XYZ file of C-alpha atoms in Angstrom:
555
model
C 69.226 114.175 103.913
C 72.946 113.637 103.591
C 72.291 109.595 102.560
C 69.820 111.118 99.988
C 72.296 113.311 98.616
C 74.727 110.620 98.258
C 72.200 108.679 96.020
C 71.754 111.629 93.963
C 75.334 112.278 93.469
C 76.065 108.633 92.984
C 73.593 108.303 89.937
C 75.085 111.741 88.624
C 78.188 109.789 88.752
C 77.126 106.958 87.191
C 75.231 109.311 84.527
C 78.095 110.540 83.096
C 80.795 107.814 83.290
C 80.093 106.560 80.653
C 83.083 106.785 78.183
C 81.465 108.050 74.820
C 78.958 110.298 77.104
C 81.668 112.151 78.719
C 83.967 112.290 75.672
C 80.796 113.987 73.490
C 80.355 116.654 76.524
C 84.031 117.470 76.060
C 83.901 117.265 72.261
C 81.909 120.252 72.759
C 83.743 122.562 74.179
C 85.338 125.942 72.671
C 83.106 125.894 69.289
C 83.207 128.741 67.734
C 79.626 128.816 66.361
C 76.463 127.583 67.677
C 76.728 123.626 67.770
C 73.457 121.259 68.134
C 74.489 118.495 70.617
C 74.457 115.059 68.678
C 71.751 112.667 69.147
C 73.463 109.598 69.931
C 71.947 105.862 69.187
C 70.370 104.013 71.494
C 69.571 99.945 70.962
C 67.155 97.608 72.681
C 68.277 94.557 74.765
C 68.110 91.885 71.857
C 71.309 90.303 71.157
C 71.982 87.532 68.583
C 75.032 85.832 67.099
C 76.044 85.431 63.567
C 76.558 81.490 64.736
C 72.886 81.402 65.287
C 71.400 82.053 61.803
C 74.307 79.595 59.910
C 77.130 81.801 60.224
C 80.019 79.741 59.273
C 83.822 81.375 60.381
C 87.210 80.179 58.411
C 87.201 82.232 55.525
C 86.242 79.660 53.119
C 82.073 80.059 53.702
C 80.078 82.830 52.020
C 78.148 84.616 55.112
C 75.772 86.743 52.823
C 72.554 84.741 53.447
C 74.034 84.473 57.543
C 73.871 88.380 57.944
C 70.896 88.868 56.273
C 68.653 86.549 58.015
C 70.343 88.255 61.606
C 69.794 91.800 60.589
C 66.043 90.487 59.285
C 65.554 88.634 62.862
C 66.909 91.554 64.808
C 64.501 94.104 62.888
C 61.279 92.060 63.097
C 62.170 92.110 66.873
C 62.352 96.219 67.028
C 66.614 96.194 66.806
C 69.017 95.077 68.955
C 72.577 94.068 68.535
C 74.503 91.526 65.996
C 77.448 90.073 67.420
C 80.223 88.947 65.163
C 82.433 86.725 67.173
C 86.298 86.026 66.706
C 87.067 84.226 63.557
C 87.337 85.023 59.844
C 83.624 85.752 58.237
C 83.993 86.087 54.512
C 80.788 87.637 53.365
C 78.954 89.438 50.241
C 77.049 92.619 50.938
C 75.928 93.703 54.346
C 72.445 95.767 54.311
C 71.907 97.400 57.550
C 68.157 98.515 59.046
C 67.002 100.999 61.255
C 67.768 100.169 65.179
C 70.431 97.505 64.296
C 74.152 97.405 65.990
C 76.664 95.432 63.836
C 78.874 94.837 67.000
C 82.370 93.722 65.509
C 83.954 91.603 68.341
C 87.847 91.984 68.799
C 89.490 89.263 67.078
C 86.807 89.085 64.532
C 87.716 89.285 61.093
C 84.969 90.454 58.417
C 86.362 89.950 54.833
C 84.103 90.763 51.743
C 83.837 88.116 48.504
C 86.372 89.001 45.399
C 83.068 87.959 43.276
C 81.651 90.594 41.741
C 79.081 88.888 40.586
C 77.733 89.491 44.401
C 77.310 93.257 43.951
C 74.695 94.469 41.607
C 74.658 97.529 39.944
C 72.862 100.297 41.675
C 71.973 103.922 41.226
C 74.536 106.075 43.794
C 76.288 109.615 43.990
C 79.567 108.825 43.724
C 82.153 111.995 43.527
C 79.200 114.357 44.019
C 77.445 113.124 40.749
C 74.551 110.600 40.397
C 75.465 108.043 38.742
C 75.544 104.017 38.952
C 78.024 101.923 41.063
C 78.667 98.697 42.136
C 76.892 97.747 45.306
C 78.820 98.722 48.434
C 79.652 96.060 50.488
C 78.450 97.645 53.850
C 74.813 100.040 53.546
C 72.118 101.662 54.413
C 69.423 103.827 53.191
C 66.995 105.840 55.284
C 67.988 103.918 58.164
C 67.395 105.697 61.961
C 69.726 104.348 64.704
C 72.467 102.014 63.297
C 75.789 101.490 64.693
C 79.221 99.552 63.920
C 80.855 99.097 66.864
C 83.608 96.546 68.695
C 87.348 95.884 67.883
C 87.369 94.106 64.462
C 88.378 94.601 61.498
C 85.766 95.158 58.288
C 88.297 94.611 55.161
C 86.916 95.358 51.655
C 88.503 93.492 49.073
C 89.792 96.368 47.708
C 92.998 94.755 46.161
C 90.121 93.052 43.845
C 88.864 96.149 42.560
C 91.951 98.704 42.329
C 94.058 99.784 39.235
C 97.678 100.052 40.207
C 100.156 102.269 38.851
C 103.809 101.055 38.297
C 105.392 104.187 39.562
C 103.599 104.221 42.733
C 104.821 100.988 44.093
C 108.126 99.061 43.978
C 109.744 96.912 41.267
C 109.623 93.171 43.189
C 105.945 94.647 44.197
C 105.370 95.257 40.469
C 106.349 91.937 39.309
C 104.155 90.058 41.871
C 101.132 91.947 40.600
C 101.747 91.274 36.985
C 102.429 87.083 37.971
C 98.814 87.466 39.741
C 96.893 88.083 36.404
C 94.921 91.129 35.170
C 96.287 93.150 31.935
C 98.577 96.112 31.223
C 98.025 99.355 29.819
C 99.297 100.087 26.545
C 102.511 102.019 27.994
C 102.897 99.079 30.184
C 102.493 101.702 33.313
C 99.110 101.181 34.558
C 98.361 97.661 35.826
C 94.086 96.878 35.746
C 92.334 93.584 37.679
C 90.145 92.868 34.430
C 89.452 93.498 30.415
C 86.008 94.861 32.111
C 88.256 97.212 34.036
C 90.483 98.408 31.528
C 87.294 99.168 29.153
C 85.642 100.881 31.592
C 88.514 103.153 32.357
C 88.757 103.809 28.247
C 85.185 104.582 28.297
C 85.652 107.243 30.893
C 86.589 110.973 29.881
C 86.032 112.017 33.537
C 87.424 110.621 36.354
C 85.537 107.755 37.377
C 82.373 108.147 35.401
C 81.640 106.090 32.636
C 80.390 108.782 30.166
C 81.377 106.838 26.440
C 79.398 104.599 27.037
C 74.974 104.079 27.457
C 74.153 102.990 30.785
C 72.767 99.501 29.103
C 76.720 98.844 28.732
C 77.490 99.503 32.306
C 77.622 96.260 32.865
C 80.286 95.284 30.648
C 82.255 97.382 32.497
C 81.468 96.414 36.061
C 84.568 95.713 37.471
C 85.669 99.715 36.944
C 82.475 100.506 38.872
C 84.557 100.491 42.597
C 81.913 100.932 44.837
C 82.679 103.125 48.399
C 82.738 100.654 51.138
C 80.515 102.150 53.635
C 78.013 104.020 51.936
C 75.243 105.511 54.529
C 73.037 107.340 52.300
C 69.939 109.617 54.157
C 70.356 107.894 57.462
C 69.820 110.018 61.179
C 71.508 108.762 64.430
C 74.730 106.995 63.337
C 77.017 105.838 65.301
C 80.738 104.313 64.175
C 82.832 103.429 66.925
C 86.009 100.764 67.583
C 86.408 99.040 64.154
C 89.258 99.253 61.776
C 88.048 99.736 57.984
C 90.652 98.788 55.199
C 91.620 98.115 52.054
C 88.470 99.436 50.439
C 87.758 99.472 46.824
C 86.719 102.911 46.581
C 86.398 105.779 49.382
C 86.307 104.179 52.681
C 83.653 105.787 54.760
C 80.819 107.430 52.819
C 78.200 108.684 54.761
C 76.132 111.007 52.263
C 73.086 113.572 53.291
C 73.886 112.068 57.073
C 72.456 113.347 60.718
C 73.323 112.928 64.079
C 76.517 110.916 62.809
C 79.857 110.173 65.152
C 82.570 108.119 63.827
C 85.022 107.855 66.992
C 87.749 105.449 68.085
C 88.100 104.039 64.269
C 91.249 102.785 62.405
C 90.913 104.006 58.894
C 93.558 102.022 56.679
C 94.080 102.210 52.612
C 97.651 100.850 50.879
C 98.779 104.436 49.574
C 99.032 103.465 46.271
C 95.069 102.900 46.479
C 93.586 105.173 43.644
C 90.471 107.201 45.415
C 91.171 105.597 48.750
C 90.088 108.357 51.020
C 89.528 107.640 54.646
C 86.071 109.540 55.597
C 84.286 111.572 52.921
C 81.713 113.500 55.113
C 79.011 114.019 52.406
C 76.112 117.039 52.447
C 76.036 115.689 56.372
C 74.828 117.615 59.585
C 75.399 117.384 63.063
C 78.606 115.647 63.171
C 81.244 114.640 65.634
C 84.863 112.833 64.436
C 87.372 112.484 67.166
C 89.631 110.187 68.229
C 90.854 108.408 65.136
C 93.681 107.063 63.063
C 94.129 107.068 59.356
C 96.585 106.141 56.882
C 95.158 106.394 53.094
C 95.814 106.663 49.583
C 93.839 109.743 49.007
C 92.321 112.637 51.359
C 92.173 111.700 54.498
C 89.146 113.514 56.477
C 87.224 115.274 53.316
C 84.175 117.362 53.900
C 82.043 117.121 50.361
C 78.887 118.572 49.259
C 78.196 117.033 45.585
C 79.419 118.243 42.247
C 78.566 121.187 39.637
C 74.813 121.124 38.946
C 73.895 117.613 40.608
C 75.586 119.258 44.237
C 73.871 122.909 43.442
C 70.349 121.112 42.509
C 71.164 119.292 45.737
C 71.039 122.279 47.784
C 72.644 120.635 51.132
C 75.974 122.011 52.762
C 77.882 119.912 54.652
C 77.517 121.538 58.554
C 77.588 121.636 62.042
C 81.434 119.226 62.197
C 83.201 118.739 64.994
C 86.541 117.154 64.176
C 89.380 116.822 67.451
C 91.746 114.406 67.972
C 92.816 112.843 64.825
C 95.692 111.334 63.733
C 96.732 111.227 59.650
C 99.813 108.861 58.723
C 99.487 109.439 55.373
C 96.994 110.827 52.241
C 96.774 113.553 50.045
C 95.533 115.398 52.607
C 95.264 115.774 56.157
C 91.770 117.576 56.520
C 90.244 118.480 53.157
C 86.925 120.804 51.916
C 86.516 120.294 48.126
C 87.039 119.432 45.549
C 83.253 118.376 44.888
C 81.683 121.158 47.532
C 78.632 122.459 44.996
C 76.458 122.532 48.141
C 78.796 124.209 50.276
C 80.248 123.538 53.752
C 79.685 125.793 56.967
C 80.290 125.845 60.653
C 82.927 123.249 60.902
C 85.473 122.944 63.700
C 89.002 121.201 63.147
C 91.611 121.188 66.135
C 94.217 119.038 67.984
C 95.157 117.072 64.735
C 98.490 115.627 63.850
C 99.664 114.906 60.375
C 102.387 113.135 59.681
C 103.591 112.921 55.937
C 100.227 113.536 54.725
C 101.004 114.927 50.554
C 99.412 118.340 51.852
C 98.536 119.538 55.431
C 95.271 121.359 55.376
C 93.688 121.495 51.665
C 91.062 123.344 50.282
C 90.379 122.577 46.724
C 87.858 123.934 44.068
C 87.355 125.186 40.659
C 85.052 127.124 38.202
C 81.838 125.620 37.739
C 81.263 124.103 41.162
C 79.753 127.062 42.286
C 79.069 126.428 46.360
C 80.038 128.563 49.303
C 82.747 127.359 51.992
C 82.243 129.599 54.928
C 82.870 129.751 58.429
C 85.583 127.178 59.049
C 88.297 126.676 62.293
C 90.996 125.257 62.540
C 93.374 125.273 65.326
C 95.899 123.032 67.414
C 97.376 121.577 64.461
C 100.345 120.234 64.658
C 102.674 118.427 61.209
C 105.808 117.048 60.310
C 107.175 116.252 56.882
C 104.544 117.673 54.947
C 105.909 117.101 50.983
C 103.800 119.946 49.367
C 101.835 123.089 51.392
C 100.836 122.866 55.126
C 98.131 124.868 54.218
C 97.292 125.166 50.791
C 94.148 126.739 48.700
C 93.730 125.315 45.173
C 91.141 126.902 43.322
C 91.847 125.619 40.493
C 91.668 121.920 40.986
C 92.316 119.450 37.815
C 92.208 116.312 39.844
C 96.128 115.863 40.343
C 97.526 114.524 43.445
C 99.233 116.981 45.251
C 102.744 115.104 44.746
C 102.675 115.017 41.214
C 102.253 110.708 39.507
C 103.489 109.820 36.421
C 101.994 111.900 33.473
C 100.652 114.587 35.665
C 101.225 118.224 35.414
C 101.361 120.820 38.064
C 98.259 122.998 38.276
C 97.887 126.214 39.016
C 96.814 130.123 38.427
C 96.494 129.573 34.857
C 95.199 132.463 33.517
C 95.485 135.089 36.203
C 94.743 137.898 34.203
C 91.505 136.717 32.883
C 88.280 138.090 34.641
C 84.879 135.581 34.314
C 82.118 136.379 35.250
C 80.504 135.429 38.502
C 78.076 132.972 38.205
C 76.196 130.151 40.206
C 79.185 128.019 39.229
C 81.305 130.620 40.798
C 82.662 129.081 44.400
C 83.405 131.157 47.046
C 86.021 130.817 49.888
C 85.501 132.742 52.753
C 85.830 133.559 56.743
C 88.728 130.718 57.033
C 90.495 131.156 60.615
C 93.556 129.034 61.674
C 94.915 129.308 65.013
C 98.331 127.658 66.576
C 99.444 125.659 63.107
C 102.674 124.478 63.690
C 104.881 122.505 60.772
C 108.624 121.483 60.355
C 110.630 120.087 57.866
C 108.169 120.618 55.263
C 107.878 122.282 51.878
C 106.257 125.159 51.401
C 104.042 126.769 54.211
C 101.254 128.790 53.056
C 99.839 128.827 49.445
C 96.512 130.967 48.610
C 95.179 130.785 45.126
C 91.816 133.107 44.497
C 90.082 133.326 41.170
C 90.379 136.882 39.748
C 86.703 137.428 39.659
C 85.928 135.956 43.244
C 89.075 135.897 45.789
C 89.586 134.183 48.942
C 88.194 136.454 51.543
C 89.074 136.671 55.206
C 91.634 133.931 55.679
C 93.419 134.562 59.151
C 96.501 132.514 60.077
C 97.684 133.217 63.958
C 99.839 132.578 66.583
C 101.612 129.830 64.244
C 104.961 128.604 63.092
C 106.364 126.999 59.603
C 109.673 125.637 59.059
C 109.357 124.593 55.928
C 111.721 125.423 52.541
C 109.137 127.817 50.668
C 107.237 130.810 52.532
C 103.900 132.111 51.287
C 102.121 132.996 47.773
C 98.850 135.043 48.326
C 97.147 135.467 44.082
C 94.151 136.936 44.299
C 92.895 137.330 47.635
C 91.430 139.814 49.945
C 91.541 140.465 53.285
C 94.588 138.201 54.603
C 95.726 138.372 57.959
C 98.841 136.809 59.420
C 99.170 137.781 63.297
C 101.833 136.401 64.875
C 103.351 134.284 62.499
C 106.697 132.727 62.357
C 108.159 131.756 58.757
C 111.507 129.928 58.974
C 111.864 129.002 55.489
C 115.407 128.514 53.237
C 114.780 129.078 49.660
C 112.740 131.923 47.467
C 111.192 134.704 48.552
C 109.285 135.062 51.935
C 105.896 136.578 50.659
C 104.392 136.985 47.072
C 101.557 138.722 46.952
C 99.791 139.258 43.593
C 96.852 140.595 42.500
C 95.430 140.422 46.333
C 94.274 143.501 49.013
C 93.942 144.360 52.134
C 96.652 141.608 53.213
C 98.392 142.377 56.864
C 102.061 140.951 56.907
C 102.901 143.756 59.803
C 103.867 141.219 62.651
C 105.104 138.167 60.383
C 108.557 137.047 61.809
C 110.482 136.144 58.428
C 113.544 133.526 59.179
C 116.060 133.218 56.667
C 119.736 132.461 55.963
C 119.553 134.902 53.063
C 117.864 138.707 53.767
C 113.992 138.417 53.975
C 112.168 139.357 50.314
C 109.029 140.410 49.569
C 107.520 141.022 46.588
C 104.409 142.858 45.125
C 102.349 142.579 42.168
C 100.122 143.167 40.241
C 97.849 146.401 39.362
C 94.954 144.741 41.501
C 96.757 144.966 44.088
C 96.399 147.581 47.513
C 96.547 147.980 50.847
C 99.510 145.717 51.667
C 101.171 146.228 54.988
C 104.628 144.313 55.648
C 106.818 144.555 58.655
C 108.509 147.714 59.263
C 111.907 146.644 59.558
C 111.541 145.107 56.253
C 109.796 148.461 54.862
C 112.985 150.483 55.998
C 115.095 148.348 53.686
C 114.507 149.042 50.401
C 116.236 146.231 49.186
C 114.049 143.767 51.333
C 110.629 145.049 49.391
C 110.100 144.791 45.668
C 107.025 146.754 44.328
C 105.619 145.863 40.696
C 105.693 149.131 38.266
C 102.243 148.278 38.079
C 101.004 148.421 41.728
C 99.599 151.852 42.825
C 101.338 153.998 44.823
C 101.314 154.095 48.702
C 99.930 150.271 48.437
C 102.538 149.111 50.789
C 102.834 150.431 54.129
């Protein structure tokens, strides 16, 4: 009895060793909402080499024709894993299939071809529209059961593809891209890789859509059309684990109307003066586990989406069920992001034991009229930040595209027309039942910035058991329901709370720090049920209250 018992226990043991098993059981822990347990990829025993289907290493060799023929082999044999040993493999497009692991060996080098003559134009969502891109170099399309996995590094050519702006890096830096070719801007400010670039950014009135031009032209414009360099489009059971991804020329990692999908153990690298180079942009996904990685980008970081306007509403899938724990951010515009293209919504996500450091804003939430959408149901907690330029936690509804540290020719957006009531629509987004938990920030800007629309205001954001030492306090325009429990703000300019506009916002047990006497003011005639901290209260001086605000709304 007691032998068989030690044979049970031992295969127990052996059951959950495993490293990624016993990480996902963890991963799980404290959710706040009901979480389906990821289901994980699992490969048969074929394994092949790159080296046996022609694959040539040194850089100098095109591998396109290699990888294809080993994915093809590997499929026709029911899946199994691709091994890409140590060495430099420069490559065109990778296509992945169902049941195939593209196993990235440490040392090994995959670089993608400059040529864009190697990626075809095809039909994509690309910042939550449908539209038509150049081919990514890594994909897959209703594929079940793929993986990327080992200690390489996948490098996208990005430096091939990006615009660069003169203000965003230095002057030798500047001088060395002009001697490599390309053309200027008229102003001289904005450097482009290609006349096909530069027309294709002229022929663009929004963002990164050609719209002046008929799709018959797109291909005079080709090199504008950056694809994302991992695009995973409809594909269950995904698994991302080891590799670094850099230097992409687009988004990074794309995985778009996604199940079953963990991306753990990843380096996520961009140069931060890469235009659009976010790190993950977790797409109209489900089911979804992101731990354990490292980033440092030239745009958002970790970005939930959910498609844009009418193309994301028509859509009709939220991004939900996201487990993110564990990440690191070095730099981007922002550390963990929902918006600003969230038409299908987001729900049920869970963000804790993150560190930012430097990232342009801490924890963003970005919107504006006519995405419609509903964000809902989101926690964050365990956060921890340093040096954080703009807000550590900041709500934008009112998003123009601007990077949160303002470029050259840029202007600061805002509450532009506070007073203005529109009327609530499908386009109208909603913000709601947003719960932080043990945020903690130093020498930063500003802490806590909450920008409603006047005809739809942010709605049960709760902020607790946290501390900001940052310059700037706290704006609240057009909310309702805001609850600060426990809240340290050690701040050294301004005032230490506007509200305007908002109700039903509790400020009773907010610790205000500052080498001046704590200020609070309140305005607006929308504006009730505001309760501040009573030794603040008893100091008349320490409370301002609008002419406009009705009586007995601050207690």
């Amino acid at each position: 009895m007691k032998k068989s018992l030690t044979i049970i226990s031992l295969a127990v043991t052996m059951m959950f060793s495993g490293h990624a098993y016993a990480q996902n059981l963890d991963i799980y822990k404290n959710i706040e909402f009901t979480m389906p347990q990821v289901v994980e990829t699992s490969f048969p025993a074929n394994i092949v080499s790159i080296t046996q289907f022609g694959g040539v290493s040194g850089g100098n060799v095109k591998n396109t024709q290699a990888f294809k023929k080993a994915i093809d082999d590997l499929s026709k044999k029911g899946g199994g894993k691709l091994i890409v040993p140590r060495g430099m493999w420069l490559t065109g497009p990778i296509e992945l299939k169902s049941n195939i692991n593209l196993h990235v060996e440490e040392g090994a080098f995959i670089i993608f071809s400059k040529d864009k003559n190697d990626y075809p134009l095809v039909d994509v969502s690309f910042e939550g529209l449908n539209t038509t891109r150049c081919q990514s170099p890594i994909s897959a399309k209703n594929a079940t059961n793929i993986a990327i996995t080992g200690k390489g590094v996948i490098d996208g050519s990005g430096d091939a593809w990006r615009a660069i702006k003169k203000s965003k890096v230095a002057e030798s830096e500047w001088k060395e891209i002009i001697k490599s070719g390309g053309i200027l801007s008229s102003d001289g400010k904005t450097w482009y890789p290609s006349e096909s670039y530069k027309k294709g950014f002229e022929s663009s009135s929004s963002f990164n859509v050609p719209d002046k031009i008929s799709k018959d032209e797109l291909n005079t414009v080709k090199d504008f059309l950056r694809p994302v360099m991992v695009s995973l489009v409809g594909c269950d059971k995904v698994l991302l684990d080891g590799p670094t991804f850099q230097n992409s020329p687009a988004w990074n990692l794309h995985p778009l109307m996604c199940s079953n999908l963990i991306l753990r153990n990843l380096t996520v690298r961009n140069p931060w003066f890469s235009q659009n180079g976010d790190g993950v942009d977790l797409e109209s996904c489900k089911n979804v586990l992101i731990y354990d990685n490292t980033f440092d980008v030239g745009d958002d970081a970790i970005c939930i989406k959910s498609g844009k306007n009418e193309d994301g509403r028509k859509r009709g899938m939220p991004t939900e069920n996201v487990i993110i724990k564990n990440n690191i951010v070095y730099h981007g515009h922002g550390g963990f992001v929902v918006g600003s293209e969230m038409s299908g919504g987001a729900r049920n996500i869970h963000v804790s034991d993150c560190t930012f450091i430097g990232t342009d804003i801490g924890l963003r939430f970005k919107t504006t009229r006519g995405r419609g959408g509903i964000v809902e149901n989101i926690y964050i907690k365990n956060i921890d930040m340093i040096n954080i330029p703009t807000q550590t936690i900041g709500f934008n509804m009112f998003y123009e595209g601007s990077s949160p540290v303002l470029e050259d020719g840029q202007k600061q957006e805002g509450n532009k027309t506070p007073e203005k009531v529109y009327p609530v629509t499908e386009e109208t987004p909603i913000f709601r039942n947003i719960f932080f938990k043990n945020i903690n920030a130093v020498n930063s800007y500003e802490a806590i910035t909450l920008f409603g629309l006047s005809e739809m205001n942010l709605k049960n954001i709760v902020i607790e058991d946290s501390k900001f030492d940052t310059k700037k306090a706290l704006t609240i325009v057009d909310a309702d329901g805001i609850q600060l429990k426990n809240v340290t703000l050690k701040y050294t300019e301004g005032t230490g709370a506007t509200v305007y506009n908002s109700k039903n916002i509790n400020l009773s047990t907010v610790k205000f720090e500052s080498p001046a006497k704590p200020y609070i003011k309140v305005l607006g005639n929308k504006t009730g049920a505001v309760a501040v901290p009573k030794d603040l209260l008893s100091d008349k001086s320490t409370v301002s209250v609008g002419t406009e605000v009705a009586k007995n709304s601050v207690k």
